XYZ file of C-alpha atoms in Angstrom:
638
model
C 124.195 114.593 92.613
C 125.434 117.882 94.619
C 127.112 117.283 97.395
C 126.644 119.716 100.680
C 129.994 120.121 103.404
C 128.905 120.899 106.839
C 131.743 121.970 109.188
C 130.748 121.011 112.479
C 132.903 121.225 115.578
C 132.743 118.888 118.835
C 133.644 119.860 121.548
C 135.814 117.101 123.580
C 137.139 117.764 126.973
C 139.794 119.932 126.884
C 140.528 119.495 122.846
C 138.270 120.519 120.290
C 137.417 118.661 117.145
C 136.694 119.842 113.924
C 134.798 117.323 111.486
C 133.625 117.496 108.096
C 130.680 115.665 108.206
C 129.082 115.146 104.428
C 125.133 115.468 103.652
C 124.077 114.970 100.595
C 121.457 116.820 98.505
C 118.310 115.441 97.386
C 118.920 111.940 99.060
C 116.406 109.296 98.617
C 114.951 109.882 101.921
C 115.804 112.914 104.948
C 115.587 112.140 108.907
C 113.027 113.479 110.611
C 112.601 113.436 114.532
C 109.301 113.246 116.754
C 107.216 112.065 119.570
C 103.987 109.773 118.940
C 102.912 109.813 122.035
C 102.601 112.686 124.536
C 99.721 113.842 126.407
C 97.919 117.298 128.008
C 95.483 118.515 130.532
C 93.221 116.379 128.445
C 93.863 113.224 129.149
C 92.052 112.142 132.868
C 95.332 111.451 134.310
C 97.354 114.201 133.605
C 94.433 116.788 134.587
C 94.267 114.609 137.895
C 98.272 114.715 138.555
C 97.992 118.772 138.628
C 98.364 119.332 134.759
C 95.522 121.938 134.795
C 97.624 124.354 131.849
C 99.229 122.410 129.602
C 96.954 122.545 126.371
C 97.710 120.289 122.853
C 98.824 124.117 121.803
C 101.224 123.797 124.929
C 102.698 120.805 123.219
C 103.026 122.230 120.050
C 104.729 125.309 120.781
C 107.184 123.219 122.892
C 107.572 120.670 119.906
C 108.334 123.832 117.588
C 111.016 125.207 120.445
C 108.982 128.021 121.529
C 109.007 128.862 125.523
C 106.092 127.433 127.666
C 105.433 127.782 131.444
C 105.973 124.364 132.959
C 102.033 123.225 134.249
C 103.470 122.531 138.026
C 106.127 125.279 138.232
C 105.182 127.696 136.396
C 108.776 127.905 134.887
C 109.465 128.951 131.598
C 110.475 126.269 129.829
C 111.799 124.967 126.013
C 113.082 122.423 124.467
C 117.154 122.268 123.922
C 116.347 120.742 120.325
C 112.631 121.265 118.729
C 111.261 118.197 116.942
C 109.543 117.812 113.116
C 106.194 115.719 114.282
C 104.189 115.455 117.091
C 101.202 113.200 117.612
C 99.243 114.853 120.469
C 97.039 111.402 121.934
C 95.599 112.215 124.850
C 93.436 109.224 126.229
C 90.241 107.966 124.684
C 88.692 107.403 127.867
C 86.815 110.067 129.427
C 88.577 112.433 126.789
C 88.304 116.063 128.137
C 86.121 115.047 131.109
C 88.202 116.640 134.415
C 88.674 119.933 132.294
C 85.200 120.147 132.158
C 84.405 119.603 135.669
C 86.560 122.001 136.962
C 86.414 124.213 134.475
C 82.400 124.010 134.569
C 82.488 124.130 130.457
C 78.802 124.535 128.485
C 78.751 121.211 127.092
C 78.922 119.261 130.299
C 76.392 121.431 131.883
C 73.988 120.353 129.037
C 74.443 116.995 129.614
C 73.608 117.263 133.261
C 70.391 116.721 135.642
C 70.477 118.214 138.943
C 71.791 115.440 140.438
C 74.734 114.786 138.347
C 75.245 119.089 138.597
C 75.429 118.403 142.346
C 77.668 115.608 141.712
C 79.989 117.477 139.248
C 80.347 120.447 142.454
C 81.290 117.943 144.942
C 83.851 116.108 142.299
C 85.172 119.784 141.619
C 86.253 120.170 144.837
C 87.891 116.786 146.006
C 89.623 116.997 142.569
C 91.131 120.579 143.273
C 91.920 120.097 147.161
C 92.259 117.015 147.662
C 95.854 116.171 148.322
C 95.879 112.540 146.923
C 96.021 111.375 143.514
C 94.769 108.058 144.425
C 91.416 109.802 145.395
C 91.548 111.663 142.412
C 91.814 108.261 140.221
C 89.160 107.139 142.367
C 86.989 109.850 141.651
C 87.599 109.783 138.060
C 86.331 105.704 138.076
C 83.048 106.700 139.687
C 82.750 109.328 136.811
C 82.570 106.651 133.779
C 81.046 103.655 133.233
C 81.641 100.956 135.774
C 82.233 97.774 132.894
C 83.123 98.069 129.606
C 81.298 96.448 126.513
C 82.824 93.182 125.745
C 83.286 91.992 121.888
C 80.113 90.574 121.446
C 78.321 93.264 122.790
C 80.067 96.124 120.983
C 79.847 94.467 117.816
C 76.288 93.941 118.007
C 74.841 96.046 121.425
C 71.070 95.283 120.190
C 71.686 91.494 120.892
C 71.764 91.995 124.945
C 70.832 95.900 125.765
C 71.112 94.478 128.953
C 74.509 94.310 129.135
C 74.824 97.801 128.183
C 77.181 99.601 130.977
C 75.364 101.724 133.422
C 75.359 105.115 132.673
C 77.948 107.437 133.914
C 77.202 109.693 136.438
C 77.580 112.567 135.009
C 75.308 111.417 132.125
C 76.093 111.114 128.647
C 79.361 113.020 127.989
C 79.669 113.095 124.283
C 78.595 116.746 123.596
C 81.705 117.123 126.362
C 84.429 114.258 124.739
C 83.246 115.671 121.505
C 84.235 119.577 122.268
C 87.859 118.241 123.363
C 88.298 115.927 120.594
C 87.198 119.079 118.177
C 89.768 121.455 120.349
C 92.765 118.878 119.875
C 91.530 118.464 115.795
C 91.554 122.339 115.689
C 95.243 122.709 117.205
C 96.339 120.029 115.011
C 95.029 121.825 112.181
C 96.614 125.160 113.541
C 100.020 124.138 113.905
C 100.737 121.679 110.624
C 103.106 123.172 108.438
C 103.563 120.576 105.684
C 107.502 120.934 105.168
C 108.553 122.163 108.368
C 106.638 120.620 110.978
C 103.701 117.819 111.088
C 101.242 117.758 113.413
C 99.248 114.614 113.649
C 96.179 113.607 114.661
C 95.650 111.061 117.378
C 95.020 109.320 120.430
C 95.140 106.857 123.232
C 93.095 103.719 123.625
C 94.290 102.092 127.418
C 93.346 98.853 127.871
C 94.388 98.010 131.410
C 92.201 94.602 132.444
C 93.831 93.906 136.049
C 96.917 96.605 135.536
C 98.118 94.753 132.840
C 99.210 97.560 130.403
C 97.361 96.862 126.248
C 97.797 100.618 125.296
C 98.046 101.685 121.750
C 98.546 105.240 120.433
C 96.267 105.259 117.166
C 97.224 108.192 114.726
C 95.719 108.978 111.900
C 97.444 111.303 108.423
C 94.302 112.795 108.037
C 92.916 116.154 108.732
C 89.983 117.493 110.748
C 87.324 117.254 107.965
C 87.980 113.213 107.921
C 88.766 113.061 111.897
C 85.225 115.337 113.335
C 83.335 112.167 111.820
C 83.911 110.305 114.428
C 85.329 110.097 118.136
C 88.016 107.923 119.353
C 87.362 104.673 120.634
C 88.251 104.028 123.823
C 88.717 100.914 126.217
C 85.421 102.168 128.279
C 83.748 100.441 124.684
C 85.472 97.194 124.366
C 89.144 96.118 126.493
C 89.674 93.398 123.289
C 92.457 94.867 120.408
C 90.467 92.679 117.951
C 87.351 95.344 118.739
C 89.649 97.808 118.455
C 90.584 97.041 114.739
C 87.545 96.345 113.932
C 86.186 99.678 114.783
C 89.378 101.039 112.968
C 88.119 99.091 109.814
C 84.610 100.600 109.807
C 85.552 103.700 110.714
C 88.169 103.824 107.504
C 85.179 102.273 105.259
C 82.839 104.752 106.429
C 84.645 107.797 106.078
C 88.193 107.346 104.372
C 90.408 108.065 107.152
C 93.762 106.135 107.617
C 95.026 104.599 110.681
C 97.854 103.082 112.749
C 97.530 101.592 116.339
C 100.894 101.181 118.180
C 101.401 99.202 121.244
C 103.483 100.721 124.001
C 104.911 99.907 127.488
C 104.792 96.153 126.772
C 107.297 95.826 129.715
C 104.279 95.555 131.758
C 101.906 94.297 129.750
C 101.457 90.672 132.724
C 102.799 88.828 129.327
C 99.684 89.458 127.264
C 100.500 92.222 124.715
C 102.719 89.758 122.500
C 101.583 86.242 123.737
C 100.947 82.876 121.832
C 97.226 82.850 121.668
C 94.755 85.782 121.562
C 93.981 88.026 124.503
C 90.617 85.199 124.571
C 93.253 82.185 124.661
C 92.941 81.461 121.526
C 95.117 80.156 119.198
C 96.684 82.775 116.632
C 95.287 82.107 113.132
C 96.249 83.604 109.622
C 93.545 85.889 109.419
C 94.544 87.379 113.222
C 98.245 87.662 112.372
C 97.393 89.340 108.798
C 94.670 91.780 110.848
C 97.086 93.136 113.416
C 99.951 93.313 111.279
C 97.471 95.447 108.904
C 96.964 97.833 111.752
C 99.802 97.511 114.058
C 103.246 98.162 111.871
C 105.189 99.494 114.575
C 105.632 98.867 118.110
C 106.985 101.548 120.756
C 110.035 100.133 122.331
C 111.144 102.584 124.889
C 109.625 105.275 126.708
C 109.206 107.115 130.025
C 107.911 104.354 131.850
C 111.104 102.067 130.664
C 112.930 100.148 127.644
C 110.943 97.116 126.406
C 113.725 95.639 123.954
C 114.890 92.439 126.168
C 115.183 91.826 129.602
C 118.391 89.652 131.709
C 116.132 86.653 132.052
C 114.891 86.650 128.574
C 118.330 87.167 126.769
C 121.428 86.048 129.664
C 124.022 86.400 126.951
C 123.309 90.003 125.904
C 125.732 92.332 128.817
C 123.388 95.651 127.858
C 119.988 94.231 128.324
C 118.866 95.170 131.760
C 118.312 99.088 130.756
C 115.906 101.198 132.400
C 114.016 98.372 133.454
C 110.559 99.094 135.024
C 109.479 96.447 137.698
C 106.004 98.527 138.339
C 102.481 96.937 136.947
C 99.480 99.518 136.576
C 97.347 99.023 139.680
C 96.938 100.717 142.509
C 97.473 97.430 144.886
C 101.368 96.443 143.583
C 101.511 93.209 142.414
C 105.433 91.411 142.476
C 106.610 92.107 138.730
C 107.466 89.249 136.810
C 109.396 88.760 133.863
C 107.174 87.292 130.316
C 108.223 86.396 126.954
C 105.292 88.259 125.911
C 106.362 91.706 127.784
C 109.289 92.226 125.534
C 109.783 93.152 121.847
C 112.803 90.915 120.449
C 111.214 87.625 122.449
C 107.888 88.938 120.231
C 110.419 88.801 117.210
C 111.183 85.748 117.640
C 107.491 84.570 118.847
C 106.426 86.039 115.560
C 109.357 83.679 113.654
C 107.878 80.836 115.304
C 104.386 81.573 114.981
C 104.888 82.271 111.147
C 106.712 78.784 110.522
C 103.543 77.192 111.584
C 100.979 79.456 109.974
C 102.225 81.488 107.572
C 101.782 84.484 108.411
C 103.626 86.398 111.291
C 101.371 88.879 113.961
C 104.636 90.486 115.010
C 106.529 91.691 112.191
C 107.273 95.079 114.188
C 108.966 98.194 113.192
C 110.552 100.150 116.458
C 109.863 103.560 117.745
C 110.604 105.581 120.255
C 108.555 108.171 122.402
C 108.013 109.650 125.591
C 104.171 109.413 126.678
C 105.031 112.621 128.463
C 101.704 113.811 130.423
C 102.865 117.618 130.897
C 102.122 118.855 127.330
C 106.036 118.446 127.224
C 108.304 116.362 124.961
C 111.309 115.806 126.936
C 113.909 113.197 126.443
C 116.764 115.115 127.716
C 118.405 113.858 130.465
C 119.109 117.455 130.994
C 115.963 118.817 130.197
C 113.790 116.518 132.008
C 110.619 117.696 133.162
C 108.983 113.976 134.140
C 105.730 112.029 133.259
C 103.857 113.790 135.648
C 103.717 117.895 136.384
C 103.961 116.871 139.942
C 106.952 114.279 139.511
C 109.587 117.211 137.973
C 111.360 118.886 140.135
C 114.048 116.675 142.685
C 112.386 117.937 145.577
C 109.125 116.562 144.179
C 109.963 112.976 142.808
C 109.754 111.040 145.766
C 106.568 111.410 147.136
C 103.187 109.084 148.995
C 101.346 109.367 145.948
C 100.297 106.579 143.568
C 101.902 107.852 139.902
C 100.032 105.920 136.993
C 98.494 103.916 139.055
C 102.266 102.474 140.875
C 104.390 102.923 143.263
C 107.035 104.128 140.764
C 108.550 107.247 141.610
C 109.640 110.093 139.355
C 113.272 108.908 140.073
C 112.558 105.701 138.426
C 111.014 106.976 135.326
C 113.533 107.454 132.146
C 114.084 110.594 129.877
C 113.005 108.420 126.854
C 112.464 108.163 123.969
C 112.288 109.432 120.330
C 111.008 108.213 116.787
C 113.134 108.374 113.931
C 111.549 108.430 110.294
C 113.204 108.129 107.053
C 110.838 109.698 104.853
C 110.663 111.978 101.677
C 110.133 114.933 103.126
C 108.310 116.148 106.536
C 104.751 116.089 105.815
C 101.611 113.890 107.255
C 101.419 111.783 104.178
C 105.343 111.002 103.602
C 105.651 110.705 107.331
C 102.135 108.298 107.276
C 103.897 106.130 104.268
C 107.505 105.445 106.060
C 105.573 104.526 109.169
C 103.469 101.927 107.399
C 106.526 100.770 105.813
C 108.629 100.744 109.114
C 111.185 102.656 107.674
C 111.508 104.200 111.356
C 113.784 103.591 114.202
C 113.774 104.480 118.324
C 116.441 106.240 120.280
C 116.083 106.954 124.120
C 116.584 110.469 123.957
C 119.850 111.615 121.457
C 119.871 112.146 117.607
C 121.617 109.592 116.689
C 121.521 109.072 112.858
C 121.470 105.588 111.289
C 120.797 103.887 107.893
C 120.385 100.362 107.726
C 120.762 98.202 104.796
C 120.549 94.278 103.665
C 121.396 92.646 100.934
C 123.409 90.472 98.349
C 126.047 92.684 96.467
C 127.085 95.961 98.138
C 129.993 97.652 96.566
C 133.213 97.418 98.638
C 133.414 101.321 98.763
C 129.486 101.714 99.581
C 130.699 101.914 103.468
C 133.012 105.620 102.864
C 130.694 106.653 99.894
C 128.968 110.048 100.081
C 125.623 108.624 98.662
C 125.459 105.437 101.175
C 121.777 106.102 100.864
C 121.597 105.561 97.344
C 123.657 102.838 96.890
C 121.507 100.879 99.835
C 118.467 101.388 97.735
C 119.760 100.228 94.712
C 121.404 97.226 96.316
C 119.330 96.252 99.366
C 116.349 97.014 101.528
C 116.227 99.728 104.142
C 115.650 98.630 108.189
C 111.869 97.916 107.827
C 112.126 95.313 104.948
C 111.850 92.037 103.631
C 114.876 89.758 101.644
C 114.309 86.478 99.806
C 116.331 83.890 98.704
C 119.590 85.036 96.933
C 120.214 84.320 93.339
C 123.355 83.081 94.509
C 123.350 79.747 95.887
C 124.392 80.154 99.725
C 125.654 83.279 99.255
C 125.512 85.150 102.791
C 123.329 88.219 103.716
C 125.293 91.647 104.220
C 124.204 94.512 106.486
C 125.674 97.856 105.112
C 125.162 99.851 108.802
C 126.432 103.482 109.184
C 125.976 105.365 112.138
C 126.413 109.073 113.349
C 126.577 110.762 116.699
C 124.093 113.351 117.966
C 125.805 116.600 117.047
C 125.237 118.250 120.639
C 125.802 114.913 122.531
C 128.255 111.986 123.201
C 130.546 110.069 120.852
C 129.564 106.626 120.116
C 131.123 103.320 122.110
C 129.735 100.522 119.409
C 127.345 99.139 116.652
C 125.749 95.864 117.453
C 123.618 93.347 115.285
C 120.912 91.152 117.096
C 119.963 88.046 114.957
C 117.250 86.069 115.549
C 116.822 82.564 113.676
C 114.846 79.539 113.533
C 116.080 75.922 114.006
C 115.281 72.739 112.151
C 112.123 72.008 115.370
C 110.875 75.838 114.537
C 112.423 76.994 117.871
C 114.097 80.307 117.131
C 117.466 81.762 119.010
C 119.380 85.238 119.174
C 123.270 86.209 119.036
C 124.626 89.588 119.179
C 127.448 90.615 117.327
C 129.554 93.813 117.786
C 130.384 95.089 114.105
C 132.218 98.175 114.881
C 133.322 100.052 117.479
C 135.522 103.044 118.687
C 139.024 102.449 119.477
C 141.533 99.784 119.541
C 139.871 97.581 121.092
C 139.589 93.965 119.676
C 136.915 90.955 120.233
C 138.114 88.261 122.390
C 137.401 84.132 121.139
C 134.202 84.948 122.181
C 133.298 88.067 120.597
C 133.128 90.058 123.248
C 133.959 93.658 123.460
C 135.792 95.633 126.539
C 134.383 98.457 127.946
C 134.545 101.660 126.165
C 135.393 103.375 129.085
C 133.565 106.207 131.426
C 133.879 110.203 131.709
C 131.210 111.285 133.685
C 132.258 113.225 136.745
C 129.794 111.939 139.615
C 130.104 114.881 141.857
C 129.619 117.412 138.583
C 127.195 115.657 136.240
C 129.457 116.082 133.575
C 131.222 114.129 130.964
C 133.710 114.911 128.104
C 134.031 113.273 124.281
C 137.937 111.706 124.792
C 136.729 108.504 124.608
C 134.025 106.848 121.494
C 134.286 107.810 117.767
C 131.924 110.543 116.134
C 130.834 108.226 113.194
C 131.207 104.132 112.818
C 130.212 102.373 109.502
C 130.397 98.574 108.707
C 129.846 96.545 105.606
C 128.908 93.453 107.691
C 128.788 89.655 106.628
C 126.431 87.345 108.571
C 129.175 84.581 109.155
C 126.799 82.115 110.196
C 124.208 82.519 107.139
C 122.128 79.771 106.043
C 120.473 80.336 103.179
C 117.624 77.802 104.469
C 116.668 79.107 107.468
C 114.019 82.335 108.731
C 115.587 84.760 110.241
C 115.486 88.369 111.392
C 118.246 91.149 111.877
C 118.462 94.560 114.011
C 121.064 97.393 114.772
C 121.488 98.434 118.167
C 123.836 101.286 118.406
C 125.337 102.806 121.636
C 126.822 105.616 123.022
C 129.648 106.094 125.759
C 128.190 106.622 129.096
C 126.983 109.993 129.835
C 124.698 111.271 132.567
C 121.225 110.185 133.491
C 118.656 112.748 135.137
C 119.118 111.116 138.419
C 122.596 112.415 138.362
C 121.930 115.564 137.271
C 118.604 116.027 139.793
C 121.621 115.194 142.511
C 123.901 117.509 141.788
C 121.223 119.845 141.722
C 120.259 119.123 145.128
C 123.271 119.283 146.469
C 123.009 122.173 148.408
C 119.563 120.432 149.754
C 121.755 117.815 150.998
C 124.151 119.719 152.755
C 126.780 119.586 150.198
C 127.181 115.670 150.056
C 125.639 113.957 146.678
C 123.109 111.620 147.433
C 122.265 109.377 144.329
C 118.694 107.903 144.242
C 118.570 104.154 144.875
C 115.715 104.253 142.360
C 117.808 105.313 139.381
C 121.427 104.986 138.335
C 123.847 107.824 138.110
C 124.821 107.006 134.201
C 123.491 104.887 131.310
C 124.585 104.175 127.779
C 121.828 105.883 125.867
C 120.963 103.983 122.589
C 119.312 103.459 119.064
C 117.448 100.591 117.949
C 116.402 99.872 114.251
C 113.437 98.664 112.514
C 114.303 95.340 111.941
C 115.139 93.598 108.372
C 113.524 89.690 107.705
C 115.122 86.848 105.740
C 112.436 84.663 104.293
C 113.920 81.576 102.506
């Protein structure tokens, strides 16, 4: 196997640091970096936030690194580091709808009486002077139907015609949702360069029954002669996930097409997106876990609206849980946020541990991504690239303001410059992608390139943590972050993690490598420890495992930082010291960095001049943050 040397150099304050760093040739599987979820003009909300520009083209040519003009400031714009995959996934609902009212398109004007033409003028103008979003969103609800189809109905409509949903104002709007589902097909199609970059087609289904947040992002590998047979389901046809995969189902029977749905923003989901019984109450069976594991692989763990790993409350022992929280529900009328078991992914980890003991079969077996659900037609998850959720929300002067964003009262200084998907695969096309996605050989990060590999297993060689082909020897001796581990041959002989970890090559060094465990007890409860593996330094645990501080760099009144403190690469050949051979159990790698900057900061310093020379740190956001990578996780079944 040829081995390639990359000289890269760091640079570290005042020093600078030259490191060989080793990649090997023709490894089992290369890293690829995207964004599953980011939205354009398309999508109802970001039209009606003052997106008017930015097309899925827009998003592509961002994706790829190209310049764009910025759909609020009319900026030129690009991305510091260009991405291999995009899924463009604009929302189901009302897909395309604002364009065409403004924009007074063909379609919708076929559609139309000349009442619902006289409506469409009057909508045209509130929606391009008036001031207020809210009236905007209000607008937009008048537009559509005013209930959606419940299970029963949309599984068999002729039962009850009845309860069919009044029809929309504006009439029947396929000929319209079908034009922009055929535009966002056709720039999918455009920009797919199997090798170099993947372009994916998708979208957004947004269940939100009293602001309680049930999105998915469903993408599909497929190309535009399998996706113009049909157009996405939305939540304006059924607010139940079980209707959801069913549709999936008959749509894949009935014309071949693959799919994945992937929950997002469970953080403020009111408890419901990973609960014990179905969204009906009902008690999780076999054949529901087996169904949504068969369509939901993956699970999107942070994003711009907010990290859903754990939460204080949920996990008191764990000193880095309590990142980029978002207190802020979906509605209109705030309701107080309150912490659930079912809002956050690792208490679903270990719902799913508990639920499986009794039934077999495990609805959240979940494989972590990252991405940003961006609605300017932008990727960005640099904290110093940062162009918000909204257009309107981008600028410093511009995040604080009376409007309702999303539905909240969040501001733009509370959102987070998060996140990214990470996907072992073959090589960067739809299909390889499509495979290590269904096999959840993926992993999240909040915004940096960090690079990790994951392994489990029985009998890693001693030298596998310095070897050149790590990858190799994790294959041949384990299963990667996204797999499954029986029973050793060995009696009782413990489960080891071979972890190695690399620093993003234009960012900050890394403070530690951490492994959460989840496990059941002999009553089927389950529990969690973190354990600090490696770290930078010479630092050393104390009785109780605990790890000091790596330290901090950043300069408040600059917004910079420097690369004295944290190590450029930390590996571990780990030994679970509390194995039992007997018992469930799940295992994931959170990685860190040193603390570095966070928008806030930077939007500050920027404003300083604003401010009359004095730096005046949001309340709503910190001023740093220890930006981070989680892994798919690996399960022990006895």
């Amino acid at each position: 196997m040829k081995s390639l040397i990359k000289k890269v150099v760091y640079l570290t304050g005042l020093a600078v640091v030259t490191v060989h760093h080793v990649a090997i040739a023709n490894e089992p599987t290369q890293l690829f970096w995207g964004d599953m979820h980011l939205h354009t003009s398309y999508s109802f909300d970001a039209f009606l936030s003052q997106n008017y520009s930015a097309t899925p083209d827009t998003a592509y040519r961002w994706a790829k690194g190209q310049p764009v003009i910025h759909p609020y400031t009319h900026a030129k714009v690009r991305i510091d580091t260009p991405l291999d995959f995009l899924v463009v996934s604009d929302h189901a609902e009302g897909l395309g709808v604002m364009r065409a009212v403004v924009n007074e398109t063909d379609e919708l004007d076929s559609e139309m009486s000349f009442y619902q033409s006289m409506m469409r003028w009057f909508a045209k103008q509130h929606i391009r002077y008036k001031v207020s979003i809210n009236e905007g969103m209000d607008i937009f609800n008048e537009l559509l139907p005013a209930k959606a189809l419940d299970s029963e109905t949309y599984l068999d409509p002729v039962q009850d015609p009845a309860n069919q949903p009044p029809e929309p104002v504006l009439g029947d709007l396929n000929k319209t949702r079908t034009s922009a589902w055929n535009d966002i097909i056709d720039a999918a199609e455009r920009h797919n360069n199997p090798g170099t970059f993947t372009s994916f087609i998708g979208w957004e289904w947004s269940s939100t029954p009293t602001g309680a947040n049930l999105h998915r992002v469903v993408v599909s590998p497929d190309g535009a002669e399998k996706a113009k047979q049909y157009l996405p389901f939305g939540s304006d046809q059924s607010q139940y996930p079980e209707d959801l995969w069913y549709w999936l189902d008959e749509t894949s029977q009935r014309t071949g097409s693959e799919f994945i749905a992937i929950p997002h923003n469970s953080n403020v989901s009111k408890g419901y997106m990973f609960a014990e019984t179905t969204l009906r109450g009902e008690p999780i069976d076999a054949q529901y876990a087996r169904t949504r594991m068969r369509w939901e692989p993956l699970v999107e763990i942070t994003q711009i609206k907010g990290d859903s790993e754990t939460h204080s409350k949920l996990s008191p022992r764990d000193p880095f849980a309590d990142f980029e929280n978002y207190p802020f529900y979906l509605q209109a009328d705030p309701e107080a946020y309150r912490i659930a078991k079912g809002d956050f992914i690792r208490s679903a980890l270990r719902t799913g541990l508990e639920i499986q003991d009794k039934i077999g079969a495990n609805p959240y077996k979940l494989g972590f991504i990252g991405s940003t659900d961006s609605h300017t037609g932008m990727s960005t998850a640099e904290e110093n690239n940062f162009w918000g959720k909204f257009a309107h929300d981008s600028i410093p002067t511009s995040k604080r303001t009376n409007t309702v964003i999303g539905g909240t009262k969040a501001t733009g200084w509370n959102m987070s410059a998060s996140g990214l998907a990470a996907a072992w695969a073959k090589e960067n096309t739809r299909e390889s992608l499509f495979a290590a996605f269904k096999r959840r050989e993926v992993y999240a990060t909040t915004g940096p390139r960090i690079q990790v590999r994951v392994y489990a297993g029985w009998n890693f060689p001693k030298h596998a943590i310095d070897a050149e082909n790590i990858a190799e020897l994790g294959y041949i001796h384990g299963v990667p972050m996204g797999g499954d581990l029986t029973k050793p041959q060995e009696a009782n002989k413990p489960i080891q993690l071979l972890i190695r970890a690399v620093k993003d090559p234009k960012g900050a060094n890394l403070d530690r490598i951490q492994v959460v465990k989840s496990w059941l007890d002999t009553t089927g409860k389950s529990h969690e420890k973190i354990f600090n593996v490696a770290w930078s330094g010479e630092r050393t645990l104390n009785n109780q495992g605990k790890l000091d501080s790596v330290g901090d760099t950043v300069n408040r009144e600059t917004g910079q930082y420097t690369n004295k403190i944290g190590s450029i690469e930390l590996s571990t050949l780990w030994q679970d010291p509390d194995f039992d051979v007997n018992v469930r159990a799940f295992y994931y790698v959170r990685v860190l960095q040193i603390p570095t900057p966070r928008h806030s900061l930077y939007d500050a310093v920027a404003s300083k001049e604003i401010n009359d020379g004095s730096i005046q740190i949001p309340p709503e956001g910190p001023a740093v943050l220890q930006e981070r990578a989680y892994t798919s996780p690996i399960w022990y079944t006895p």
